[in-house]
Short mmCIF file of C-alpha atoms in Angstrom, two decimals:
data_model
loop_
_atom_site.label_atom_id
_atom_site.label_comp_id
_atom_site.label_asym_id
_atom_site.label_seq_id
_atom_site.Cartn_x
_atom_site.Cartn_y
_atom_site.Cartn_z
CA MET A 1 110.23 149.51 158.70
CA ALA A 2 110.88 149.18 162.37
CA THR A 3 112.37 152.66 162.37
CA MET A 4 109.27 154.16 160.84
CA THR A 5 107.09 152.37 163.35
CA ASN A 6 109.12 153.75 166.27
CA ALA A 7 109.01 157.26 164.84
CA ALA A 8 105.28 157.07 164.44
CA ALA A 9 104.99 155.82 167.99
CA ASN A 10 107.16 158.65 169.30
CA THR A 11 105.16 161.19 167.35
CA HIS A 12 101.94 159.82 168.79
CA ALA A 13 103.38 159.82 172.30
CA SER A 14 104.65 163.41 172.10
CA ALA A 15 101.36 164.82 170.81
CA PRO A 16 99.71 167.10 173.51
CA THR A 17 96.62 165.90 175.28
CA PRO A 18 93.58 168.06 174.39
CA ILE A 19 92.46 170.42 177.30
CA LYS A 20 88.77 170.80 177.98
CA SER A 21 87.36 174.31 177.64
CA ALA A 22 86.71 176.07 180.97
CA SER A 23 83.43 177.34 179.70
CA GLY A 24 82.38 173.89 179.11
CA SER A 25 82.98 172.68 182.69
CA PRO A 26 79.60 172.07 184.43
CA GLN A 27 81.13 172.55 187.88
CA ARG A 28 82.62 175.93 186.95
CA LYS A 29 79.30 177.07 185.55
CA LYS A 30 77.57 176.04 188.73
CA ILE A 31 80.00 178.06 190.86
CA LEU A 32 79.62 181.15 188.70
CA LEU A 33 75.85 180.88 188.75
CA THR A 34 75.90 180.51 192.54
CA ILE A 35 78.08 183.60 192.95
CA ALA A 36 75.89 185.58 190.58
CA ALA A 37 72.78 184.46 192.46
CA LEU A 38 74.34 185.53 195.76
CA PHE A 39 75.15 188.96 194.36
CA ILE A 40 71.63 189.29 193.03
CA LEU A 41 70.13 188.22 196.36
CA ALA A 42 72.43 190.61 198.21
CA GLY A 43 71.36 193.41 195.91
CA ILE A 44 67.70 192.57 196.43
CA ALA A 45 68.19 192.34 200.19
CA TYR A 46 69.96 195.70 200.27
CA GLY A 47 67.24 197.20 198.10
CA VAL A 48 64.57 195.94 200.48
CA TYR A 49 66.60 197.15 203.48
CA TRP A 50 67.09 200.58 201.94
CA THR A 51 63.43 200.82 200.96
CA VAL A 52 62.11 199.75 204.35
CA VAL A 53 64.78 200.93 206.81
CA ALA A 54 67.83 202.79 205.50
CA ARG A 55 66.06 205.60 203.67
CA PHE A 56 64.09 206.35 206.84
CA SER A 57 67.11 206.74 209.11
CA GLU A 58 70.08 209.04 209.48
CA GLU A 59 73.15 208.21 211.52
CA THR A 60 76.18 210.12 212.77
CA GLU A 61 79.11 209.49 215.06
CA ASN A 62 79.60 213.22 215.52
CA ALA A 63 77.49 213.36 218.67
CA TYR A 64 78.46 214.33 222.21
CA VAL A 65 76.86 214.43 225.64
CA GLN A 66 76.06 217.96 226.86
CA GLY A 67 74.69 219.30 230.13
CA ASN A 68 74.28 222.32 232.37
CA VAL A 69 77.49 223.39 234.08
CA ILE A 70 76.28 225.57 236.96
CA GLN A 71 78.85 227.95 238.40
CA VAL A 72 78.98 228.44 242.17
CA THR A 73 79.84 232.09 242.84
CA PRO A 74 79.76 234.16 246.06
CA GLN A 75 77.43 237.12 246.55
CA VAL A 76 79.55 238.80 249.22
CA THR A 77 83.22 239.52 249.79
CA GLY A 78 84.94 237.34 252.35
CA THR A 79 87.72 234.95 253.30
CA VAL A 80 87.20 231.22 252.81
CA ALA A 81 87.18 229.45 256.18
CA LYS A 82 86.05 225.93 255.20
CA ILE A 83 85.49 223.92 252.02
CA HIS A 84 83.06 221.07 252.58
CA VAL A 85 83.22 219.33 249.16
CA ASP A 86 85.72 218.47 246.45
CA ASP A 87 85.75 217.44 242.80
CA THR A 88 83.74 214.28 241.94
CA ASP A 89 81.63 214.62 245.11
CA VAL A 90 77.90 214.20 244.54
CA VAL A 91 75.85 216.83 246.38
CA LYS A 92 72.16 217.44 246.96
CA ALA A 93 70.36 220.72 246.48
CA GLY A 94 70.80 222.87 249.58
CA GLN A 95 73.93 221.07 250.79
CA ARG A 96 76.65 223.27 252.32
CA LEU A 97 79.61 223.84 250.02
CA ILE A 98 81.78 226.67 251.36
CA SER A 99 81.87 228.67 254.61
CA LEU A 100 83.34 232.17 254.79
CA ASP A 101 84.74 233.93 257.85
CA MET A 102 81.70 235.50 259.53
CA ALA A 103 83.42 237.82 262.05
CA ASP A 104 82.74 241.01 260.09
CA ALA A 105 79.17 239.95 259.35
CA ASP A 106 78.52 239.22 263.04
CA VAL A 107 79.73 242.70 264.03
CA ALA A 108 77.53 244.32 261.38
CA VAL A 109 74.50 242.38 262.64
CA ALA A 110 75.15 243.47 266.24
CA GLN A 111 75.42 247.11 265.17
CA ALA A 112 72.21 246.92 263.15
CA GLU A 113 70.36 245.32 266.06
CA ALA A 114 71.47 248.13 268.38
CA GLN A 115 70.45 250.74 265.82
CA LEU A 116 67.00 249.18 265.48
CA ALA A 117 66.50 249.17 269.25
CA GLN A 118 67.56 252.82 269.47
CA THR A 119 65.25 253.79 266.61
CA VAL A 120 62.27 252.11 268.29
CA ARG A 121 62.93 254.11 271.45
CA GLU A 122 63.28 257.34 269.48
CA VAL A 123 59.96 256.72 267.74
CA ARG A 124 58.34 256.00 271.09
CA THR A 125 59.62 259.42 272.17
CA LEU A 126 57.87 260.95 269.15
CA TYR A 127 54.56 259.46 270.24
CA ALA A 128 55.14 260.60 273.83
CA SER A 129 56.00 264.11 272.58
CA GLN A 130 52.75 264.17 270.64
CA ALA A 131 50.77 263.49 273.81
CA GLN A 132 52.77 266.18 275.57
CA ALA A 133 52.08 268.60 272.72
CA GLY A 134 48.36 267.89 273.02
CA ALA A 135 48.43 268.62 276.75
CA ASN A 136 50.40 271.80 276.11
CA LEU A 137 47.81 272.94 273.57
CA ALA A 138 45.02 272.37 276.08
CA LEU A 139 46.96 274.40 278.66
CA ARG A 140 47.52 277.27 276.24
CA GLU A 141 43.86 277.29 275.27
CA THR A 142 42.92 277.48 278.97
CA GLU A 143 45.30 280.37 279.46
CA LEU A 144 43.76 282.12 276.46
CA VAL A 145 40.27 281.75 277.89
CA ARG A 146 41.45 283.13 281.23
CA ALA A 147 43.19 286.07 279.56
CA GLN A 148 40.06 286.86 277.55
CA ASP A 149 37.93 286.70 280.71
CA ASP A 150 40.31 289.06 282.50
CA LEU A 151 40.16 291.49 279.61
CA SER A 152 36.36 291.36 279.55
CA ARG A 153 36.08 292.06 283.30
CA ARG A 154 38.47 294.97 283.12
CA LYS A 155 36.61 296.51 280.21
CA THR A 156 33.38 296.48 282.23
CA LEU A 157 35.12 298.42 285.01
CA ILE A 158 36.51 301.18 282.81
CA GLY A 159 33.49 303.44 283.36
CA SER A 160 33.76 303.24 287.17
CA GLY A 161 37.42 304.23 287.10
CA ALA A 162 38.43 301.11 289.01
CA VAL A 163 40.68 299.99 286.16
CA SER A 164 43.25 302.14 284.46
CA GLY A 165 43.91 302.23 280.76
CA GLU A 166 47.31 300.70 281.33
CA GLU A 167 45.75 297.62 282.92
CA ILE A 168 43.46 297.29 279.93
CA ARG A 169 46.45 297.40 277.60
CA HIS A 170 48.24 294.77 279.70
CA ALA A 171 45.16 292.55 279.56
CA GLU A 172 44.94 292.96 275.78
CA ILE A 173 48.64 292.08 275.46
CA ALA A 174 48.06 288.99 277.61
CA VAL A 175 45.24 287.90 275.30
CA THR A 176 47.44 288.41 272.24
CA ALA A 177 50.27 286.43 273.85
CA ALA A 178 47.87 283.65 274.82
CA LYS A 179 46.59 283.46 271.23
CA ALA A 180 50.17 283.23 269.95
CA ALA A 181 50.91 280.49 272.47
CA VAL A 182 47.83 278.57 271.32
CA ALA A 183 48.93 278.92 267.68
CA ALA A 184 52.44 277.71 268.52
CA ALA A 185 51.09 274.75 270.48
CA THR A 186 48.75 273.91 267.59
CA GLU A 187 51.65 273.92 265.11
CA GLN A 188 53.75 271.80 267.44
CA LEU A 189 50.94 269.26 267.75
CA ALA A 190 50.42 269.22 263.97
CA SER A 191 54.15 268.70 263.43
CA GLY A 192 54.14 265.75 265.80
CA ARG A 193 51.08 264.26 264.14
CA ALA A 194 52.77 264.53 260.74
CA LEU A 195 55.52 262.26 262.06
CA THR A 196 53.27 259.71 263.74
CA GLU A 197 49.77 259.90 262.26
CA GLY A 198 48.45 256.82 260.47
CA THR A 199 51.08 254.45 261.77
CA THR A 200 52.29 252.62 264.84
CA VAL A 201 55.69 252.42 266.43
CA ALA A 202 56.40 249.07 264.74
CA ARG A 203 55.25 250.34 261.32
CA HIS A 204 56.90 253.76 261.58
CA PRO A 205 59.17 254.55 258.58
CA ASN A 206 62.20 255.11 260.79
CA VAL A 207 61.70 251.73 262.44
CA GLN A 208 61.11 250.08 259.08
CA ARG A 209 64.32 251.59 257.71
CA ALA A 210 66.33 250.31 260.66
CA ALA A 211 64.63 246.91 260.33
CA ALA A 212 65.49 246.78 256.62
CA ARG A 213 69.11 247.55 257.45
CA LEU A 214 69.15 244.72 259.98
CA GLN A 215 67.58 242.36 257.47
CA GLU A 216 70.22 243.38 254.92
CA VAL A 217 73.15 242.57 257.20
CA ILE A 218 71.50 239.31 258.30
CA LEU A 219 71.17 238.43 254.61
CA THR A 220 74.86 239.24 254.12
CA GLN A 221 75.65 237.06 257.12
CA SER A 222 73.64 234.16 255.69
CA ARG A 223 75.42 234.53 252.36
CA SER A 224 78.68 233.82 254.12
CA THR A 225 77.73 230.17 253.69
CA LEU A 226 77.38 228.93 250.11
CA TYR A 227 74.88 226.14 249.42
CA ALA A 228 74.40 223.95 246.37
CA PRO A 229 71.75 225.56 244.13
CA VAL A 230 70.98 222.18 242.50
CA GLY A 231 71.95 218.56 242.97
CA GLY A 232 74.77 217.12 240.91
CA GLU A 233 78.47 216.35 240.80
CA ILE A 234 81.16 218.83 241.81
CA ALA A 235 83.66 219.81 239.11
CA LYS A 236 86.29 222.48 238.43
CA ARG A 237 86.90 223.40 242.08
CA SER A 238 89.40 226.25 242.12
CA VAL A 239 88.83 227.84 245.54
CA GLN A 240 91.25 227.28 248.42
CA VAL A 241 91.01 227.77 252.18
CA GLY A 242 92.15 231.25 253.20
CA GLN A 243 91.49 232.71 249.78
CA ARG A 244 89.95 236.19 249.65
CA ILE A 245 87.03 236.07 247.23
CA ASN A 246 84.88 238.72 245.60
CA PRO A 247 81.27 238.56 244.40
CA GLY A 248 80.90 236.77 241.08
CA ALA A 249 84.22 234.90 241.20
CA PRO A 250 83.77 231.27 240.00
CA LEU A 251 84.68 228.89 242.83
CA MET A 252 83.46 225.53 241.52
CA ALA A 253 80.82 224.06 239.24
CA ILE A 254 77.94 221.62 239.70
CA VAL A 255 76.86 219.36 236.84
CA PRO A 256 73.37 217.79 237.20
CA LEU A 257 74.12 214.48 235.51
CA ASP A 258 70.47 213.45 235.59
CA GLN A 259 69.63 216.26 233.15
CA VAL A 260 72.18 215.73 230.37
CA TRP A 261 71.30 215.53 226.68
CA VAL A 262 73.04 214.75 223.39
CA ASP A 263 73.92 217.20 220.64
CA ALA A 264 74.24 215.22 217.40
CA ASN A 265 75.92 217.19 214.61
CA PHE A 266 74.16 216.05 211.45
CA LYS A 267 75.04 217.26 207.97
CA GLU A 268 72.61 219.81 206.59
CA SER A 269 71.61 217.32 203.88
CA GLN A 270 70.51 214.85 206.56
CA LEU A 271 67.95 217.18 208.12
CA ARG A 272 65.42 217.22 205.29
CA ASP A 273 63.07 214.60 206.74
CA MET A 274 63.96 215.02 210.41
CA ARG A 275 61.05 215.96 212.69
CA ILE A 276 60.51 216.87 216.33
CA GLY A 277 59.66 213.81 218.42
CA GLN A 278 61.27 211.21 216.16
CA PRO A 279 62.85 208.33 218.13
CA VAL A 280 66.62 208.09 218.35
CA THR A 281 68.82 205.13 219.23
CA LEU A 282 72.15 206.04 220.77
CA VAL A 283 75.26 204.09 221.70
CA SER A 284 78.00 205.41 223.94
CA ASP A 285 81.67 204.60 223.50
CA LEU A 286 81.82 204.32 227.29
CA TYR A 287 79.52 201.29 227.51
CA GLY A 288 79.74 199.96 223.96
CA SER A 289 77.00 198.48 221.79
CA LYS A 290 75.63 196.36 224.64
CA VAL A 291 73.95 199.43 226.13
CA GLU A 292 71.52 201.32 223.91
CA TYR A 293 69.91 204.59 224.92
CA HIS A 294 66.54 205.59 223.57
CA GLY A 295 65.78 209.26 223.13
CA LYS A 296 63.87 211.62 220.91
CA VAL A 297 64.60 214.69 218.81
CA ILE A 298 63.58 217.86 220.65
CA GLY A 299 65.15 220.67 218.68
CA LEU A 300 67.67 222.12 216.29
CA ALA A 301 70.36 224.68 217.03
CA ALA A 302 69.87 228.22 215.73
CA GLY A 303 72.98 227.98 213.56
CA THR A 304 75.79 225.77 212.39
CA GLY A 305 78.84 225.14 214.50
CA SER A 306 80.97 227.44 212.36
CA ALA A 307 78.45 230.28 212.66
CA PHE A 308 78.95 230.44 216.43
CA ALA A 309 82.70 229.87 216.35
CA LEU A 310 85.01 232.38 218.00
CA LEU A 311 86.30 233.30 214.55
CA PRO A 312 83.43 232.67 212.08
CA ALA A 313 84.38 231.67 208.56
CA GLN A 314 84.53 234.51 206.03
CA ASN A 315 83.00 233.12 202.84
CA ALA A 316 82.95 236.37 200.86
CA THR A 317 86.35 235.69 199.31
CA GLY A 318 87.57 234.85 195.83
CA ASN A 319 88.87 231.37 196.69
CA TRP A 320 85.63 230.09 198.21
CA ILE A 321 85.18 226.32 198.53
CA LYS A 322 81.83 224.85 199.48
CA VAL A 323 81.96 222.78 202.67
CA VAL A 324 79.00 220.78 203.92
CA GLN A 325 77.93 222.28 207.23
CA ARG A 326 76.79 220.45 210.34
CA VAL A 327 73.96 221.58 212.61
CA PRO A 328 73.57 220.37 216.22
CA VAL A 329 70.34 218.44 216.78
CA ARG A 330 69.36 218.18 220.44
CA ILE A 331 68.27 214.74 221.63
CA ALA A 332 66.60 214.12 224.99
CA LEU A 333 67.54 210.93 226.81
CA ASN A 334 65.45 208.53 228.86
CA PRO A 335 65.90 209.48 232.57
CA LYS A 336 65.55 205.87 233.69
CA GLN A 337 68.32 204.73 231.36
CA LEU A 338 70.48 207.63 232.52
CA ALA A 339 70.05 206.52 236.12
CA GLU A 340 71.03 202.95 235.22
CA HIS A 341 73.98 203.95 233.02
CA PRO A 342 75.14 207.49 233.92
CA LEU A 343 76.89 209.57 231.29
CA ARG A 344 79.41 212.39 231.59
CA VAL A 345 79.48 215.68 229.73
CA GLY A 346 81.63 215.46 226.60
CA LEU A 347 81.37 211.69 226.00
CA SER A 348 81.15 210.50 222.38
CA MET A 349 77.93 208.95 221.13
CA THR A 350 76.62 207.36 217.95
CA ALA A 351 73.10 208.52 217.11
CA ARG A 352 70.64 207.01 214.63
CA VAL A 353 67.33 208.78 214.01
CA ASP A 354 64.29 206.78 212.87
CA MET A 355 62.40 209.06 210.47
CA HIS A 356 59.37 206.87 209.69
CA ASP A 357 57.13 209.20 211.69
CA GLN A 358 56.68 212.43 209.74
CA THR A 359 53.83 213.87 211.83
CA GLY A 360 56.00 216.08 214.02
CA ALA A 361 57.07 219.64 213.34
CA PRO A 362 60.25 220.17 211.32
CA VAL A 363 63.35 220.42 213.48
CA GLY A 364 63.79 224.05 212.49
CA ALA A 365 60.33 225.01 213.76
CA GLY A 366 61.60 225.38 217.32
CA GLY A 367 59.40 225.32 220.40
CA SER A 368 59.86 225.23 224.13
CA HIS A 369 61.24 221.98 225.49
CA ALA A 370 63.58 223.08 228.27
CA ALA A 371 63.02 221.68 231.72
CA THR A 372 62.84 224.23 234.50
CA LEU A 373 66.16 224.47 236.30
CA ALA A 374 65.58 226.41 239.51
CA ALA A 375 68.02 227.09 242.30
CA HIS A 376 67.25 225.59 245.67
CA SER A 377 65.92 228.41 247.89
CA ALA A 378 64.92 226.60 251.09
CA ALA A 379 67.95 227.92 252.97
CA ALA A 380 67.27 231.48 251.80
CA ASP A 381 63.60 231.23 252.81
CA GLU A 382 64.58 229.90 256.22
CA ASN A 383 67.09 232.71 256.78
CA ASP A 384 64.52 235.31 255.73
CA ALA A 385 61.97 233.92 258.20
CA LYS A 386 64.56 233.94 261.00
CA ALA A 387 65.48 237.55 260.20
CA LYS A 388 61.84 238.67 260.44
CA MET A 389 61.40 236.87 263.76
CA ARG A 390 64.55 238.54 265.05
CA ILE A 391 63.32 241.98 264.00
CA ASP A 392 59.89 241.47 265.60
CA ALA A 393 61.53 240.36 268.84
CA ILE A 394 63.75 243.47 269.00
CA ILE A 395 60.81 245.80 268.31
CA ALA A 396 58.63 244.10 270.92
CA ALA A 397 61.39 244.23 273.52
CA ASN A 398 61.81 248.00 273.08
CA LEU A 399 58.10 248.79 273.17
CA LYS A 400 57.82 247.81 276.83
#
């Protein structure tokens, strides 16, 4: 009996304790419901965000800073005497960059000045010769009148026998010679007038040609000094002192960093709702997310990047695979922000376009948006004025 009782007790003790069903745990249900609610709220939040914000914006990290890289090239042949700037130097428009050896130019200017002075004196001689030709014509006309009078007197004396026939013939020959002399003097005067009529010594073509030659060599002399056409930062300096340079050879470059822009390479599928004038938010890897640039869309490139590649893709082949193309979208930056946080050409940017505003023209419509980039010409204007003053002084000095 005791044995049976112990066995029953052991059997009862070894029986497994019932485990509660997980689905029946209130705490587990609460956790699952909370997670499900969070997912639902996240989905709703994303839906609202996409509806209000995301579907009206396009973003790309394939964006880079671009700018004008202006080459500094000589206009005359010469030897480099001095280099006044170097890479990374910031220059202003009109600042001196390079000086060439001016010995040859100085000699050419001296020769042209002497030639101008000689030409002025030669033209003065033309005017003096014209006055002399006029006086000579008056003299010949007087001689003709005298010869005609002599002939008339002798003819009246033929009947009295006081004058021989030979004297009459001599008088007639004298009249003929006087007429020929008058004709020659008239032609000489006309020839002189053809060279001087309607002009002055200073405006005479010969003087003007010599003056133009002098102005040309003065211009060549002034071009022996190279000035900065625009303000910016010096880059890619390759010229060295003593180097012999020819016209058109690139010596250095100037990058106007206050006029840079961003080319953002968007996929062609991202351009559907993009419009001119839409605002753009940009972040540079140089400054990080703490610095945001604000710009606007100003245009679209005329073709994809592959279309303007050195070796364009040949798609007319049997093993063609479609590849989504990217098109550069030009974005203008805020000049004030550029001044506060300067950028460099080639830096990476992240661009996000806000496309809520659909009133602008499509990006493919084009239009003029380029700022005028003109070379500084103050130095050239000053040299031209000095050349004219120099020419006038030489002409005036040789008219005395």
